[in-house]
Coordinates of C-alpha atoms in Angstrom, one line a residue:
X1 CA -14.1 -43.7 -5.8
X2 CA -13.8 -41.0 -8.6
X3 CA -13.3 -37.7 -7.5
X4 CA -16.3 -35.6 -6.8
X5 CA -16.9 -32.9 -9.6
X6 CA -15.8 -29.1 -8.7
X7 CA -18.8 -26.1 -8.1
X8 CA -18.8 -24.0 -10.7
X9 CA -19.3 -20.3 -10.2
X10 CA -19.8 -17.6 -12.1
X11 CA -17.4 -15.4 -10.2
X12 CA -14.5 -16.3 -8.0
X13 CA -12.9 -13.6 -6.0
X14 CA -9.6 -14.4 -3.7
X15 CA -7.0 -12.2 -2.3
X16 CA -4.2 -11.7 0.1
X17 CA -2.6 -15.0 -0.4
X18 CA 0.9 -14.1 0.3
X19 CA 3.1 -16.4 -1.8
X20 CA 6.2 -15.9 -0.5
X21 CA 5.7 -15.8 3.3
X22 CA 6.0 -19.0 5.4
X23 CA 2.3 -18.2 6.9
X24 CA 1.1 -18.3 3.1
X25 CA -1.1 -21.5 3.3
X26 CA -0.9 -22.8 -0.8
X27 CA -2.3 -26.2 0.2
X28 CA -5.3 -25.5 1.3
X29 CA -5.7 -22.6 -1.8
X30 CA -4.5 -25.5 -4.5
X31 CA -7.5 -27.6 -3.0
X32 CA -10.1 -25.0 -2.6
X33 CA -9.2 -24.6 -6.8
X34 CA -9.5 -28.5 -7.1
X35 CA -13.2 -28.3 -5.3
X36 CA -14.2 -25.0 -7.2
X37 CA -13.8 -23.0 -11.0
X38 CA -15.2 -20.6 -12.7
X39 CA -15.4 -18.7 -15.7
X40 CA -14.0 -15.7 -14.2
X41 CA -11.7 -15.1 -11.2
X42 CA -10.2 -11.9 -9.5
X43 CA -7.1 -11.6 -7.8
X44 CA -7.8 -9.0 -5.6
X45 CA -4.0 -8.4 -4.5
X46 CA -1.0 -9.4 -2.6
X47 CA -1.3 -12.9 -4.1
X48 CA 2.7 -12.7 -3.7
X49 CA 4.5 -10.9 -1.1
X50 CA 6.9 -9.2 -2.4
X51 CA 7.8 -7.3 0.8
X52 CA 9.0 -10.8 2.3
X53 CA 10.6 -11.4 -0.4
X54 CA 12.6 -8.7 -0.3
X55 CA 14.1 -10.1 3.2
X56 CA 14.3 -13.7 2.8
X57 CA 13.4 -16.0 -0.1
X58 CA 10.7 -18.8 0.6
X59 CA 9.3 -20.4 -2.2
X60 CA 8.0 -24.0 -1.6
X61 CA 7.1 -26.2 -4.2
X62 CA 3.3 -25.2 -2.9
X63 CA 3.6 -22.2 -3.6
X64 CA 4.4 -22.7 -7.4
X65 CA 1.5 -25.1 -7.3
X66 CA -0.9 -22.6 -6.5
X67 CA 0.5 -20.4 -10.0
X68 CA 0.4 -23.1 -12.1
X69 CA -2.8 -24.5 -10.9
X70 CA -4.1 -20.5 -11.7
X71 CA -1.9 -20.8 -15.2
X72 CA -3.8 -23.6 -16.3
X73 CA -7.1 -22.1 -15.1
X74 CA -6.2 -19.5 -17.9
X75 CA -5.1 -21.5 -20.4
X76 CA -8.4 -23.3 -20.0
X77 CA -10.5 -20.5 -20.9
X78 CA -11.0 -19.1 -17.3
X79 CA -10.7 -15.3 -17.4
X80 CA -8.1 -14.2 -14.5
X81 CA -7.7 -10.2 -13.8
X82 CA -4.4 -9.8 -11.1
X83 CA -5.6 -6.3 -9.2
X84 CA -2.2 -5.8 -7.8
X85 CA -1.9 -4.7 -4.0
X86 CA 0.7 -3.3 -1.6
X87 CA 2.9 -6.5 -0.9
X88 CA 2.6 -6.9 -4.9
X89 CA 2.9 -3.7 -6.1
X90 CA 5.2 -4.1 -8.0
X91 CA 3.0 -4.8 -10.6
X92 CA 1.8 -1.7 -10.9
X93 CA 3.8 -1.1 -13.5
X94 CA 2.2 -3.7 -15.5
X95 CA -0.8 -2.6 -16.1
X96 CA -3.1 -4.1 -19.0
X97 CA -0.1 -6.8 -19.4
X98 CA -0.9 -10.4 -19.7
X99 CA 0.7 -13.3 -18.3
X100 CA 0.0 -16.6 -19.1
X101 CA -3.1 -15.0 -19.9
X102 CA -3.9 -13.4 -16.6
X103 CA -4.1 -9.9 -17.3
X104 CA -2.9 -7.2 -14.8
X105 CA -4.7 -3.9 -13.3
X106 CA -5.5 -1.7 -10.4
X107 CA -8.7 -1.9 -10.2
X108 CA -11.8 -2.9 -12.0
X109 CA -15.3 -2.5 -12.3
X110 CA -17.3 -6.1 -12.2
X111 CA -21.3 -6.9 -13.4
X112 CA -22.9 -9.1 -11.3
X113 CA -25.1 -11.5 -13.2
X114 CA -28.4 -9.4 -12.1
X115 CA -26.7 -6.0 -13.6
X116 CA -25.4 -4.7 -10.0
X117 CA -21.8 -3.1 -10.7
X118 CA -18.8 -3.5 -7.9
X119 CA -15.9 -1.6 -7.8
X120 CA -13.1 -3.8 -7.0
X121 CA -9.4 -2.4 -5.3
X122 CA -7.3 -4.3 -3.1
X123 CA -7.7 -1.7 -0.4
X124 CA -4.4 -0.6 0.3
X125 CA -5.3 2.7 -1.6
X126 CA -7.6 3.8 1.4
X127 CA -5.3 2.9 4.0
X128 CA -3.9 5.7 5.6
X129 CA -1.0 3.9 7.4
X130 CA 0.2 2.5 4.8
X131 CA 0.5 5.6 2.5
X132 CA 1.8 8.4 5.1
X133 CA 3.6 5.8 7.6
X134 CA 5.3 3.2 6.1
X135 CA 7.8 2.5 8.4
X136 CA 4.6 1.4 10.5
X137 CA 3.3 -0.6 8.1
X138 CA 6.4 -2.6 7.9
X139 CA 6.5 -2.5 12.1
X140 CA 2.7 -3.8 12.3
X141 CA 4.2 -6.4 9.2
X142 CA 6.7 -7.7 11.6
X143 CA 4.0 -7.8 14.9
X144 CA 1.7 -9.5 12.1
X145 CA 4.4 -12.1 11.3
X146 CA 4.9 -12.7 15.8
X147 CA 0.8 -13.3 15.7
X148 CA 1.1 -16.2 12.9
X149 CA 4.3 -17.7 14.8
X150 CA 1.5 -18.2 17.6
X151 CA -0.9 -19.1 15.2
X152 CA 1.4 -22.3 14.2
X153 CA 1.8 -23.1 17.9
X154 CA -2.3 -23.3 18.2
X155 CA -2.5 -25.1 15.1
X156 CA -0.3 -28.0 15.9
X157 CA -1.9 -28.9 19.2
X158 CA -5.5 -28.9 17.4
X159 CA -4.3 -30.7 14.5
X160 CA -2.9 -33.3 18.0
X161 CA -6.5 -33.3 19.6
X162 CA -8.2 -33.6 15.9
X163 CA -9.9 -29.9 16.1
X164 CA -10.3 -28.0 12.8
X165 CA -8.4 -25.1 11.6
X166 CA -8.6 -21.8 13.7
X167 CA -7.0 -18.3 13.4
X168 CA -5.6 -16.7 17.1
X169 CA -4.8 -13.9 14.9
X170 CA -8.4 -13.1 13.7
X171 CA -9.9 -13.9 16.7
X172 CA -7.6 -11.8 18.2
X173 CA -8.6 -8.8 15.7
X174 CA -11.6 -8.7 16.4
X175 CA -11.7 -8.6 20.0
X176 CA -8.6 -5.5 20.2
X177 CA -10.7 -2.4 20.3
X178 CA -8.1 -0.5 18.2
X179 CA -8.2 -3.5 15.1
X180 CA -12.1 -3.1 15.3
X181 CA -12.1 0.7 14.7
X182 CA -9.7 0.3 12.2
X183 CA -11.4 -2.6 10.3
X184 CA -14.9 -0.2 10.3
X185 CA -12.9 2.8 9.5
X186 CA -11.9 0.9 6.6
X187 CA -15.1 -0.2 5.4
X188 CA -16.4 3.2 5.5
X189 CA -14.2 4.5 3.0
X190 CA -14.3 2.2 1.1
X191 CA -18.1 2.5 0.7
X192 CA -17.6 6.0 0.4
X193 CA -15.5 5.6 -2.6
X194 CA -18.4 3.0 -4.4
X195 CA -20.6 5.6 -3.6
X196 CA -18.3 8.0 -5.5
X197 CA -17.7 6.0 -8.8
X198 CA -21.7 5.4 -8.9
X199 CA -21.7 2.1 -8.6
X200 CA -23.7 -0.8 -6.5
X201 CA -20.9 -2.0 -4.5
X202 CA -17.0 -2.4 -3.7
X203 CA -15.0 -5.4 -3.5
X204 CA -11.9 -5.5 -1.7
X205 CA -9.2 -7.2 0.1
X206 CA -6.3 -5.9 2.4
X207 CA -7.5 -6.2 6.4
X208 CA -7.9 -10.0 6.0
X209 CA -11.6 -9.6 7.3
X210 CA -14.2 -11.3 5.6
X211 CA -17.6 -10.1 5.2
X212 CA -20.4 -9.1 3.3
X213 CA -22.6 -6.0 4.4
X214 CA -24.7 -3.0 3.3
X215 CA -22.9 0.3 4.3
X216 CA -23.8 3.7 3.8
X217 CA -26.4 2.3 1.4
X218 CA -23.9 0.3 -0.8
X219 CA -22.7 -3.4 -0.4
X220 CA -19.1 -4.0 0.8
X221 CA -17.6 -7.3 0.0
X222 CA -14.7 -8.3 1.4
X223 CA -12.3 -11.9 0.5
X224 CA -10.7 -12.1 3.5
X225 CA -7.4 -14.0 3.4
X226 CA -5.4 -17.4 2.7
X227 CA -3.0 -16.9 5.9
X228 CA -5.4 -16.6 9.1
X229 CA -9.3 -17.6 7.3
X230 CA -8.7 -19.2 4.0
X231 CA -11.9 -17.6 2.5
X232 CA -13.2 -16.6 -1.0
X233 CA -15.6 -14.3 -2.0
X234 CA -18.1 -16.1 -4.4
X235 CA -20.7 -14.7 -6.8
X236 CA -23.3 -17.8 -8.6
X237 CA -25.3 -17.2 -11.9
X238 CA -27.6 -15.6 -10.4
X239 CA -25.6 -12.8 -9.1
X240 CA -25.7 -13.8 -5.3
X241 CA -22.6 -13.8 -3.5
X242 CA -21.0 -15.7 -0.5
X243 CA -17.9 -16.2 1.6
X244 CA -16.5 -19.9 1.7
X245 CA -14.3 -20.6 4.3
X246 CA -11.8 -23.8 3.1
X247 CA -10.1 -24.3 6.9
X248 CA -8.9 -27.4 6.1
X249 CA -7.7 -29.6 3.2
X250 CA -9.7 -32.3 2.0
X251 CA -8.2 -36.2 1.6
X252 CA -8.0 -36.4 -2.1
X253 CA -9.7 -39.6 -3.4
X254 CA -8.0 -42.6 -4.0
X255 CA -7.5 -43.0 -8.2
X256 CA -5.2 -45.3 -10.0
X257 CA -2.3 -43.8 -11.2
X258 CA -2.8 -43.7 -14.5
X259 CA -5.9 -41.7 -14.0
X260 CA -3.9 -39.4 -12.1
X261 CA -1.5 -39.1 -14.9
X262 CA -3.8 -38.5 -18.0
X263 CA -5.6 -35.5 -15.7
X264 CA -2.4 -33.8 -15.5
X265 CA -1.9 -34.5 -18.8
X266 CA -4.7 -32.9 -19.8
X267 CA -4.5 -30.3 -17.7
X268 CA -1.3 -29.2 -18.9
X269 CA -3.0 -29.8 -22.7

């Protein structure tokens, strides 16, 4: 059976990937870009994790997938804007650079099809912790890191009893008091801040929350994450936006080889 052919978006928006870090989950990104394109796509930070990085050096062959599947996106004729973050800030530095033709920044300001214009900032910016404590950052890093490690353990005895994908970690956000202050806290200020740049909207990463809602008068979009959700922000021609959740990674159909090899070829073209 051929291979069914991608959705095409007008806008793709995906963040807090975490290349780099054994949570990262590049498979089920790599397929999610198999299933989807489009003529734009934002990298709305900490696509690698530098921080882990720093401690340890983990870099599957997955994880160079997911940059060259991106580096051929560009080559292509996709346009890819890198909004650095806090695990990848080292990139500040590289502002308006290009790489393989992705192009590097801090923030941005996107039009939606239907004229509406979104701020768009990892988030880290507005996060209080991580500017004036970051030795707790790094602590809450580690606890984060404990809550994946049970995450794993969850996964392996669905994946036994043939359940789908699902996140202890975000379910366990979302019900601690504490993590649901914090997460609204968040998304106040960030609304605060579209409201301050005049513009319709903000789209952000960071928190690894999805969601999509109207605070304060303004739209606040967030992309979630590709270690706990494995969701991406989505805007279609018409300017309407989405959150797709890709929890687990699709067979791939069954093509002779030589197919397979003339689509990397031209891929790679």
């Amino acid at each position: 059976m051929p291979a069914a052919a991608p959705r095409t978006f007008r806008t793709i928006f995906i963040s807090d990937v975490h290349l780099g870090s054994r949570p990262a989950k590049a498979e089920f990104l790599v397929d999610f870009l198999r299933h989807h394109e489009a003529e734009t796509i934002y990298l709305v930070g900490d696509i690698v994790d530098g921080w882990r990085l720093k401690r340890s050096w983990h870099w599957p062959q997955a994880h160079n997938d997911v940059v060259q599947k991106l580096l051929r996106q560009a080559r292509k004729g996709t346009n890819i804007i890198y909004i650095a973050g806090n695990h990848d800030e080292f990139l500040r530095s590289f502002q308006g650079v290009h790489f393989g033709g992705i192009v590097v920044a801090d923030s941005a300001v996107h039009e939606a099809a239907d004229g509406r214009r979104f701020l768009i900032v990892h988030g880290d910016q507005f996060d209080a912790v991580v500017h004036n404590a970051r030795w707790l950052a790094y602590l809450g890093d580690k606890a984060y890191d404990t809550a994946i490690v049970v995450n794993r353990v969850i996964g392996v005895f669905r994946r036994l009893f043939g359940r789908p994908y699902w996140s202890f970690s975000s379910w366990a956000k979302v019900k601690v008091k504490k993590a649901v202050k914090f997460i609204s806290s968040f998304q106040n200020v960030l609304a605060q801040e579209a409201a301050r740049a005049e513009v319709d909207g903000v789209i952000c990463g960071h928190i690894h929350h999805a969601a999509i809602e109207e605070i304060m008068g303004v739209l606040y979009m967030n992309t979630g994450d590709w270690v706990e959700s494995c969701t991406a922000l989505v805007e279609d021609f018409d300017g309407r936006f989405e959150i797709i959740s890709w929890t687990q990674v699709a067979a791939p159909a069954v093509r002779p080889r030589q197919a397979v090899i003339e689509e990397e070829a031209a891929e790679a073209a």
